[in-house]
């Protein structure tokens, strides 16, 4: 069944800074009806394996549930910390160690997935990463951790295993099957590396689903109506825009563009810069040079940013952030308003729309040809971002589903359908 609108068909050009994208058409698999036999309990999970955060969900009894970790958090940082004894810590606790123990705290491993050591992306990652990236067999990438050189899927497998264990703890039963999401632009190598990570984590990967497709599934697209939607995904360190054409049960990526170094962390950096500059002007102390002070600044900046998605201003208080040469302790206390924050980050938000221009151009469409815009990614909780998106696309974006959980939820819906246990 082809969609009804006339679309100029063309190969997808590679988005800026990323490898050749692949078009994925997915067919919704209807749950099989069984007669006389009770359908098996749905245990196939959906995992959003993100660059910054990961999330696991399950669809059962007609509902989609995000499964929280043991701290009651719906999302966990895609960060792995390797301790001296070789033991690893995964998630938000590991993220908290990133500043203290940068060499052995692996963040954003997804950027290295299925990439060649000599690729531009890996060169860029090497320039910003605090851990050691070395060359492995066949020009692959390895991460040096203590005496070991780990393959990237081995690191992502630890994140996936954590997600599997979160699900098992929450469901109180073993989980062995999953649908894992990947960016629409992931090439065969990157997809294979993600599959390998799933296998190492002890998961049978039912399917790799494109992230924007998963988001559209979570919004119930694909139930007959032919539509075109844009999925605007601003994450922690990456921005992706995808234009999808959705026919009945067929999801097609018309174009996908992105910036692999643009996301919520850049917002944090702007706040950190402001705080550090003001502190230096006042006390002649550079907080960025002190690991522990920088860690506190980072945490404070991120939490201020997050609270600005609900409040008009955020109070930033960091007690005992530094010590004067005379031995007196200094604290930081400042209120950041939405307007100040907007001035700090608006150019970053505007940069996303240049990428949107490109994606629309590639799909041969204008914003008027779209039937909807879906928001994905933590920073899209900011009213500032929502307003800018609304202005650009000339329509109110869809925000009913939590933007940092929507991808995992779509993956869960697809997992349940694949498993045939009722969606
Ligand atoms: P990923 O890049 O893995 O897809 P997410 O979509 O989870 O990551 O986005 C992570 C980013 O979202 C982080 O920079 C985080 O600070 C930001 N974020 C999370 N919640 C909020 C919020 N309420 N307001 C603003 N930014 C948020
Ligand atoms: Mg994401």
Short mmCIF file of C-alpha atoms and ligand atoms in Angstrom, two decimals:
data_model
loop_
_atom_site.label_atom_id
_atom_site.label_comp_id
_atom_site.label_asym_id
_atom_site.label_seq_id
_atom_site.Cartn_x
_atom_site.Cartn_y
_atom_site.Cartn_z
CA UNK A 1 0.00 0.00 0.00
CA UNK A 2 1.69 3.16 -1.14
CA UNK A 3 0.91 6.44 0.46
CA UNK A 4 -1.28 8.75 -1.55
CA UNK A 5 0.80 11.87 -1.83
CA UNK A 6 3.18 12.45 -4.66
CA UNK A 7 6.68 12.33 -3.21
CA UNK A 8 9.78 12.72 -5.26
CA UNK A 9 11.70 9.54 -4.60
CA UNK A 10 15.35 9.93 -4.04
CA UNK A 11 18.16 8.27 -2.20
CA UNK A 12 18.71 9.75 1.23
CA UNK A 13 21.84 11.86 1.24
CA UNK A 14 24.05 11.53 4.29
CA UNK A 15 23.14 13.98 7.01
CA UNK A 16 25.83 16.39 8.07
CA UNK A 17 28.53 14.76 10.06
CA UNK A 18 27.01 11.31 10.02
CA UNK A 19 27.27 8.28 7.81
CA UNK A 20 24.89 7.22 5.07
CA UNK A 21 21.40 6.74 6.46
CA UNK A 22 19.28 3.77 5.64
CA UNK A 23 15.61 3.84 4.87
CA UNK A 24 13.59 1.57 7.03
CA UNK A 25 10.10 0.53 6.28
CA UNK A 26 8.40 -1.14 9.10
CA UNK A 27 5.29 -3.15 8.96
CA UNK A 28 3.17 -3.29 12.03
CA UNK A 29 2.90 -6.92 13.05
CA UNK A 30 -0.54 -7.77 14.21
CA UNK A 31 -0.76 -9.90 17.32
CA UNK A 32 -1.69 -13.44 16.43
CA UNK A 33 -4.94 -14.73 17.76
CA UNK A 34 -4.66 -18.09 19.34
CA UNK A 35 -7.58 -20.39 19.82
CA UNK A 36 -7.81 -22.52 22.91
CA UNK A 37 -4.25 -21.68 23.88
CA UNK A 38 -3.57 -18.87 26.27
CA UNK A 39 -1.29 -16.24 24.79
CA UNK A 40 2.13 -16.13 26.50
CA UNK A 41 2.78 -13.28 28.93
CA UNK A 42 4.39 -10.39 27.14
CA UNK A 43 7.97 -10.25 28.27
CA UNK A 44 9.53 -8.63 25.24
CA UNK A 45 10.70 -5.16 26.22
CA UNK A 46 11.42 -2.00 24.29
CA UNK A 47 14.72 -0.27 24.92
CA UNK A 48 15.71 3.25 23.89
CA UNK A 49 19.50 2.97 23.96
CA UNK A 50 20.32 6.67 23.91
CA UNK A 51 23.60 8.54 23.64
CA UNK A 52 22.95 10.21 26.99
CA UNK A 53 20.11 8.25 28.59
CA UNK A 54 18.40 4.94 28.17
CA UNK A 55 14.86 3.92 28.96
CA UNK A 56 13.03 0.59 29.06
CA UNK A 57 9.31 0.01 28.62
CA UNK A 58 6.83 -2.81 28.18
CA UNK A 59 3.40 -3.00 26.56
CA UNK A 60 1.05 -5.39 28.26
CA UNK A 61 -2.63 -5.67 28.97
CA UNK A 62 -3.25 -2.88 26.50
CA UNK A 63 -1.03 -0.43 28.35
CA UNK A 64 2.48 0.87 27.81
CA UNK A 65 4.53 1.23 30.96
CA UNK A 66 7.95 2.73 31.43
CA UNK A 67 9.85 0.56 33.90
CA UNK A 68 11.65 2.56 36.57
CA UNK A 69 15.04 1.68 37.97
CA UNK A 70 15.50 0.84 41.64
CA UNK A 71 15.75 4.54 42.46
CA UNK A 72 12.35 5.16 40.95
CA UNK A 73 13.83 6.96 37.94
CA UNK A 74 12.23 6.34 34.52
CA UNK A 75 15.46 7.00 32.65
CA UNK A 76 19.04 6.00 33.41
CA UNK A 77 22.25 7.60 32.14
CA UNK A 78 23.96 5.58 29.38
CA UNK A 79 27.17 5.80 31.36
CA UNK A 80 29.45 3.01 32.53
CA UNK A 81 32.06 3.50 35.23
CA UNK A 82 34.82 0.93 35.64
CA UNK A 83 36.23 0.64 39.13
CA UNK A 84 39.72 -0.56 40.02
CA UNK A 85 38.64 -4.11 40.67
CA UNK A 86 37.04 -4.35 37.21
CA UNK A 87 33.51 -4.02 38.58
CA UNK A 88 31.31 -1.70 36.63
CA UNK A 89 28.61 0.71 37.66
CA UNK A 90 25.95 1.74 35.16
CA UNK A 91 23.46 4.59 35.07
CA UNK A 92 23.01 7.80 36.99
CA UNK A 93 25.44 6.75 39.72
CA UNK A 94 28.10 6.17 37.09
CA UNK A 95 27.32 9.58 35.56
CA UNK A 96 28.00 11.20 38.92
CA UNK A 97 31.57 9.89 38.72
CA UNK A 98 32.30 11.38 35.31
CA UNK A 99 34.11 14.44 36.61
CA UNK A 100 35.96 12.71 39.45
CA UNK A 101 37.13 9.72 37.46
CA UNK A 102 36.90 10.80 33.82
CA UNK A 103 39.33 8.26 32.41
CA UNK A 104 37.25 5.29 33.48
CA UNK A 105 33.79 6.74 33.08
CA UNK A 106 32.54 5.97 29.59
CA UNK A 107 29.91 8.40 28.36
CA UNK A 108 28.29 8.63 24.92
CA UNK A 109 29.69 5.28 23.70
CA UNK A 110 26.89 5.31 21.12
CA UNK A 111 28.84 7.90 19.13
CA UNK A 112 31.51 5.26 18.55
CA UNK A 113 29.16 2.38 17.70
CA UNK A 114 30.12 0.61 14.48
CA UNK A 115 32.52 3.38 13.44
CA UNK A 116 35.98 3.03 11.98
CA UNK A 117 38.90 4.30 14.01
CA UNK A 118 39.91 6.73 11.26
CA UNK A 119 36.43 8.17 10.69
CA UNK A 120 35.70 11.86 11.23
CA UNK A 121 33.23 11.03 13.99
CA UNK A 122 35.80 9.10 15.98
CA UNK A 123 38.36 11.88 15.51
CA UNK A 124 35.83 14.34 16.90
CA UNK A 125 35.01 12.03 19.81
CA UNK A 126 38.71 11.62 20.61
CA UNK A 127 39.05 15.37 20.83
CA UNK A 128 36.30 15.74 23.44
CA UNK A 129 36.38 12.41 25.29
CA UNK A 130 38.01 12.07 28.65
CA UNK A 131 38.61 8.34 28.21
CA UNK A 132 41.14 6.67 25.93
CA UNK A 133 40.01 5.62 22.47
CA UNK A 134 42.43 3.25 20.72
CA UNK A 135 42.48 1.31 17.48
CA UNK A 136 41.30 -2.31 17.49
CA UNK A 137 41.42 -5.06 14.85
CA UNK A 138 40.21 -4.17 11.34
CA UNK A 139 40.31 -0.43 12.09
CA UNK A 140 37.66 -0.81 14.74
CA UNK A 141 37.46 1.27 17.90
CA UNK A 142 38.42 0.09 21.36
CA UNK A 143 38.10 1.89 24.66
CA UNK A 144 41.03 1.52 27.03
CA UNK A 145 39.83 0.71 30.52
CA UNK A 146 42.53 -0.13 33.06
CA UNK A 147 44.41 -3.05 31.42
CA UNK A 148 41.65 -3.91 28.96
CA UNK A 149 40.72 -2.64 25.52
CA UNK A 150 36.94 -3.01 25.27
CA UNK A 151 34.95 -3.13 22.05
CA UNK A 152 32.18 -0.53 21.88
CA UNK A 153 29.35 -3.12 21.80
CA UNK A 154 30.78 -4.58 25.02
CA UNK A 155 30.29 -1.22 26.71
CA UNK A 156 26.80 -0.65 25.31
CA UNK A 157 25.97 -4.21 26.36
CA UNK A 158 26.50 -3.18 29.96
CA UNK A 159 23.91 -0.43 29.52
CA UNK A 160 21.52 -2.86 27.83
CA UNK A 161 22.06 -5.44 30.58
CA UNK A 162 21.20 -2.78 33.14
CA UNK A 163 17.95 -2.08 31.24
CA UNK A 164 17.21 -5.81 31.08
CA UNK A 165 17.80 -6.12 34.82
CA UNK A 166 15.62 -3.09 35.58
CA UNK A 167 12.83 -4.79 33.63
CA UNK A 168 13.38 -8.16 35.31
CA UNK A 169 13.30 -6.60 38.76
CA UNK A 170 10.15 -4.66 37.95
CA UNK A 171 8.32 -7.53 36.22
CA UNK A 172 9.66 -10.17 38.58
CA UNK A 173 10.41 -12.55 35.74
CA UNK A 174 13.24 -13.20 33.29
CA UNK A 175 13.34 -11.11 30.12
CA UNK A 176 15.13 -12.37 27.03
CA UNK A 177 13.67 -10.51 24.06
CA UNK A 178 13.84 -6.86 23.13
CA UNK A 179 13.25 -4.31 20.43
CA UNK A 180 16.08 -1.80 20.55
CA UNK A 181 15.89 1.59 18.87
CA UNK A 182 18.60 3.18 16.73
CA UNK A 183 18.86 6.56 14.98
CA UNK A 184 17.34 6.51 11.52
CA UNK A 185 20.72 7.36 10.00
CA UNK A 186 22.52 4.34 11.49
CA UNK A 187 24.22 2.34 8.73
CA UNK A 188 24.64 -1.44 8.59
CA UNK A 189 27.81 -1.41 10.71
CA UNK A 190 26.18 0.68 13.41
CA UNK A 191 23.08 -1.51 13.39
CA UNK A 192 25.18 -4.67 13.56
CA UNK A 193 27.16 -3.25 16.48
CA UNK A 194 23.88 -2.54 18.29
CA UNK A 195 22.68 -6.10 17.62
CA UNK A 196 25.98 -7.42 18.96
CA UNK A 197 25.55 -5.33 22.09
CA UNK A 198 22.10 -6.84 22.60
CA UNK A 199 23.42 -10.37 22.17
CA UNK A 200 26.29 -9.75 24.62
CA UNK A 201 23.72 -8.46 27.10
CA UNK A 202 21.83 -11.75 26.79
CA UNK A 203 18.98 -10.35 24.72
CA UNK A 204 17.43 -11.73 21.59
CA UNK A 205 16.99 -8.61 19.48
CA UNK A 206 13.59 -8.98 17.84
CA UNK A 207 14.16 -5.87 15.78
CA UNK A 208 16.12 -2.67 15.55
CA UNK A 209 13.55 0.07 15.21
CA UNK A 210 14.28 3.59 14.02
CA UNK A 211 13.92 6.08 16.87
CA UNK A 212 11.57 8.48 15.02
CA UNK A 213 9.42 5.54 13.93
CA UNK A 214 9.18 4.39 17.55
CA UNK A 215 8.09 7.89 18.60
CA UNK A 216 5.39 7.92 15.90
CA UNK A 217 4.19 4.46 17.00
CA UNK A 218 3.87 5.69 20.57
CA UNK A 219 1.59 8.46 19.29
CA UNK A 220 -0.58 5.87 17.60
CA UNK A 221 0.38 6.77 14.05
CA UNK A 222 0.07 4.06 11.44
CA UNK A 223 -3.50 3.14 12.17
CA UNK A 224 -4.83 3.69 8.72
CA UNK A 225 -4.47 7.41 8.14
CA UNK A 226 -1.77 8.40 5.66
CA UNK A 227 0.24 11.19 7.19
CA UNK A 228 3.55 12.95 7.12
CA UNK A 229 5.17 13.90 10.37
CA UNK A 230 8.39 15.50 11.51
CA UNK A 231 10.12 14.05 14.54
CA UNK A 232 12.21 16.74 16.24
CA UNK A 233 14.62 14.97 18.59
CA UNK A 234 16.88 17.13 20.72
CA UNK A 235 18.82 14.88 23.10
CA UNK A 236 21.69 15.34 25.51
CA UNK A 237 24.41 15.70 22.91
CA UNK A 238 22.79 15.11 19.56
CA UNK A 239 20.05 16.61 17.43
CA UNK A 240 18.08 14.62 14.87
CA UNK A 241 15.23 15.65 12.65
CA UNK A 242 13.40 13.03 10.60
CA UNK A 243 10.52 13.35 8.22
CA UNK A 244 8.34 10.26 8.14
CA UNK A 245 5.68 9.20 5.74
CA UNK A 246 3.20 6.96 7.45
CA UNK A 247 0.77 4.93 5.42
CA UNK A 248 -1.37 2.25 6.93
CA UNK A 249 1.11 0.09 8.80
CA UNK A 250 4.08 1.33 6.81
CA UNK A 251 6.54 3.81 8.23
CA UNK A 252 9.03 5.29 5.84
CA UNK A 253 11.82 7.71 6.64
CA UNK A 254 11.74 10.32 3.86
CA UNK A 255 14.74 12.20 5.17
CA UNK A 256 16.85 12.42 8.26
CA UNK A 257 19.42 15.04 9.17
CA UNK A 258 21.30 15.78 12.29
CA UNK A 259 24.04 17.43 14.23
CA UNK A 260 26.00 14.94 16.32
CA UNK A 261 27.29 17.68 18.59
CA UNK A 262 24.27 19.71 19.59
CA UNK A 263 22.11 19.01 22.60
CA UNK A 264 21.13 19.70 26.17
CA UNK A 265 24.72 19.46 27.40
CA UNK A 266 25.58 22.49 25.29
CA UNK A 267 22.85 24.35 27.18
CA UNK A 268 24.49 23.28 30.46
CA UNK A 269 27.88 24.47 29.22
CA UNK A 270 26.50 27.94 28.55
CA UNK A 271 25.22 28.13 32.12
CA UNK A 272 28.52 26.79 33.49
CA UNK A 273 30.42 29.43 31.49
CA UNK A 274 28.24 32.19 32.88
CA UNK A 275 28.64 31.01 36.47
CA UNK A 276 32.39 30.43 36.16
CA UNK A 277 32.99 33.82 34.52
CA UNK A 278 31.01 35.68 37.13
CA UNK A 279 32.78 33.83 39.92
CA UNK A 280 36.16 34.59 38.44
CA UNK A 281 35.33 38.26 38.05
CA UNK A 282 34.23 38.41 41.67
CA UNK A 283 36.81 36.20 43.37
CA UNK A 284 39.64 35.73 40.84
CA UNK A 285 39.24 31.97 41.11
CA UNK A 286 38.69 29.79 38.04
CA UNK A 287 36.20 27.12 39.11
CA UNK A 288 36.69 25.21 35.83
CA UNK A 289 40.21 24.30 36.92
CA UNK A 290 39.05 22.48 40.01
CA UNK A 291 37.61 19.04 39.22
CA UNK A 292 35.31 18.96 42.21
CA UNK A 293 34.08 22.51 41.71
CA UNK A 294 33.45 21.75 38.05
CA UNK A 295 31.47 18.66 38.97
CA UNK A 296 29.28 20.74 41.26
CA UNK A 297 28.88 23.41 38.57
CA UNK A 298 27.80 20.82 36.02
CA UNK A 299 25.23 19.27 38.31
CA UNK A 300 23.91 22.71 39.32
CA UNK A 301 23.71 23.94 35.73
CA UNK A 302 21.79 20.88 34.57
CA UNK A 303 19.38 21.01 37.45
CA UNK A 304 18.77 24.75 36.96
CA UNK A 305 18.07 24.12 33.29
CA UNK A 306 15.62 21.36 34.11
CA UNK A 307 13.75 23.44 36.63
CA UNK A 308 13.40 26.21 34.05
CA UNK A 309 11.16 23.87 32.09
CA UNK A 310 8.58 24.35 34.86
CA UNK A 311 9.57 27.48 36.80
CA UNK A 312 10.21 31.05 35.70
CA UNK A 313 13.50 31.18 37.53
CA UNK A 314 15.97 28.80 39.10
CA UNK A 315 18.00 29.36 42.24
CA UNK A 316 21.54 28.05 41.91
CA UNK A 317 23.23 27.45 45.24
CA UNK A 318 26.59 25.75 45.61
CA UNK A 319 27.92 25.92 49.15
CA UNK A 320 31.70 25.76 49.72
CA UNK A 321 32.51 25.72 46.04
CA UNK A 322 36.00 27.16 46.50
CA UNK A 323 38.55 28.27 49.06
CA UNK A 324 40.42 31.59 48.98
CA UNK A 325 44.25 31.61 49.28
CA UNK A 326 43.64 32.87 52.83
CA UNK A 327 41.60 29.75 53.59
CA UNK A 328 38.07 31.21 53.63
CA UNK A 329 35.37 29.12 51.98
CA UNK A 330 33.28 30.67 49.20
CA UNK A 331 29.81 29.75 48.04
CA UNK A 332 27.86 30.46 44.89
CA UNK A 333 24.32 31.74 45.03
CA UNK A 334 22.51 33.14 42.03
CA UNK A 335 19.12 33.18 40.48
CA UNK A 336 18.85 32.41 36.79
CA UNK A 337 15.75 33.66 35.04
CA UNK A 338 14.12 32.18 31.96
CA UNK A 339 14.99 35.33 30.03
CA UNK A 340 18.67 35.08 30.96
CA UNK A 341 18.68 31.41 30.05
CA UNK A 342 16.99 32.17 26.73
CA UNK A 343 19.71 34.67 25.90
CA UNK A 344 22.35 32.07 26.67
CA UNK A 345 20.97 29.29 24.47
CA UNK A 346 18.77 30.76 21.75
CA UNK A 347 21.50 30.52 19.10
CA UNK A 348 21.81 26.79 19.87
CA UNK A 349 18.09 26.32 19.37
CA UNK A 350 18.19 28.29 16.13
CA UNK A 351 20.94 25.98 14.88
CA UNK A 352 18.49 23.07 14.97
CA UNK A 353 16.26 24.81 12.44
CA UNK A 354 19.04 25.05 9.87
CA UNK A 355 19.13 21.26 10.07
CA UNK A 356 15.33 21.13 9.78
CA UNK A 357 15.55 23.25 6.60
CA UNK A 358 17.91 20.67 5.19
CA UNK A 359 15.68 17.72 6.09
CA UNK A 360 12.61 19.34 4.53
CA UNK A 361 14.58 20.20 1.43
CA UNK A 362 15.78 16.61 1.08
CA UNK A 363 12.22 15.36 1.36
CA UNK A 364 11.07 18.02 -1.10
CA UNK A 365 8.54 19.34 1.38
CA UNK A 366 7.69 22.52 3.22
CA UNK A 367 6.35 22.78 6.75
CA UNK A 368 2.86 23.20 5.27
CA UNK A 369 3.01 19.66 3.86
CA UNK A 370 3.32 18.17 7.33
CA UNK A 371 0.45 16.77 9.35
CA UNK A 372 2.21 16.83 12.69
CA UNK A 373 5.40 17.44 14.65
CA UNK A 374 6.46 15.12 17.45
CA UNK A 375 8.84 16.25 20.17
CA UNK A 376 11.47 13.84 21.44
CA UNK A 377 14.35 14.32 23.90
CA UNK A 378 14.75 15.86 27.35
CA UNK A 379 15.47 19.46 26.26
CA UNK A 380 12.17 19.60 24.36
CA UNK A 381 10.53 19.89 27.78
CA UNK A 382 11.74 23.49 27.83
CA UNK A 383 8.97 25.94 26.90
CA UNK A 384 11.66 27.93 25.11
CA UNK A 385 12.32 25.02 22.76
CA UNK A 386 8.62 24.23 22.35
CA UNK A 387 7.83 27.80 21.38
CA UNK A 388 10.66 27.93 18.86
CA UNK A 389 9.56 24.63 17.32
CA UNK A 390 5.97 25.84 17.12
CA UNK A 391 7.11 28.99 15.38
CA UNK A 392 9.26 27.16 12.88
CA UNK A 393 6.75 24.46 12.00
CA UNK A 394 3.76 26.82 12.26
CA UNK A 395 1.85 24.34 14.36
CA UNK A 396 1.67 23.21 17.93
CA UNK A 397 3.96 20.21 18.40
CA UNK A 398 2.74 17.01 20.03
CA UNK A 399 3.87 16.77 23.61
CA UNK A 400 1.36 14.48 25.35
CA UNK A 401 3.86 11.65 25.72
CA UNK A 402 6.95 12.38 27.83
CA UNK A 403 9.59 13.28 25.26
CA UNK A 404 12.38 11.35 26.97
CA UNK A 405 10.27 8.19 27.26
CA UNK A 406 8.33 8.23 23.99
CA UNK A 407 10.95 6.26 22.01
CA UNK A 408 11.12 3.42 24.56
CA UNK A 409 7.33 3.32 24.64
CA UNK A 410 7.12 2.96 20.87
CA UNK A 411 9.75 0.21 21.01
CA UNK A 412 7.67 -1.59 23.65
CA UNK A 413 4.54 -1.38 21.50
CA UNK A 414 6.42 -2.89 18.60
CA UNK A 415 7.98 -5.57 20.84
CA UNK A 416 4.56 -6.66 22.07
CA UNK A 417 3.22 -6.79 18.54
CA UNK A 418 6.21 -8.84 17.33
CA UNK A 419 5.83 -11.19 20.20
CA UNK A 420 2.19 -11.62 19.43
CA UNK A 421 1.06 -11.19 22.97
CA UNK A 422 -1.36 -8.37 22.43
CA UNK A 423 -0.61 -4.74 21.84
P1 LIG B 1 19.53 11.13 24.57
O1 LIG B 1 20.56 12.03 24.01
O2 LIG B 1 20.13 9.90 25.17
O3 LIG B 1 18.42 10.83 23.64
P2 LIG B 1 17.62 12.54 26.36
O4 LIG B 1 16.56 12.68 25.36
O5 LIG B 1 17.29 11.83 27.62
O6 LIG B 1 18.95 11.89 25.83
O7 LIG B 1 18.11 14.03 26.72
C1 LIG B 1 19.02 14.27 27.73
C2 LIG B 1 19.11 15.74 27.93
O8 LIG B 1 17.82 16.23 28.33
C3 LIG B 1 20.07 16.17 29.02
O9 LIG B 1 20.88 17.22 28.55
C4 LIG B 1 19.16 16.63 30.14
O10 LIG B 1 19.75 17.64 30.92
C5 LIG B 1 17.99 17.17 29.35
N1 LIG B 1 16.74 17.27 30.15
C6 LIG B 1 16.13 16.29 30.84
N2 LIG B 1 15.04 16.75 31.47
C7 LIG B 1 14.94 18.07 31.14
C8 LIG B 1 14.03 19.10 31.48
N3 LIG B 1 12.99 18.89 32.29
N4 LIG B 1 14.24 20.33 30.97
C9 LIG B 1 15.29 20.56 30.17
N5 LIG B 1 16.19 19.64 29.80
C10 LIG B 1 16.02 18.40 30.29
MG1 LIG B 2 17.18 9.91 22.40
#
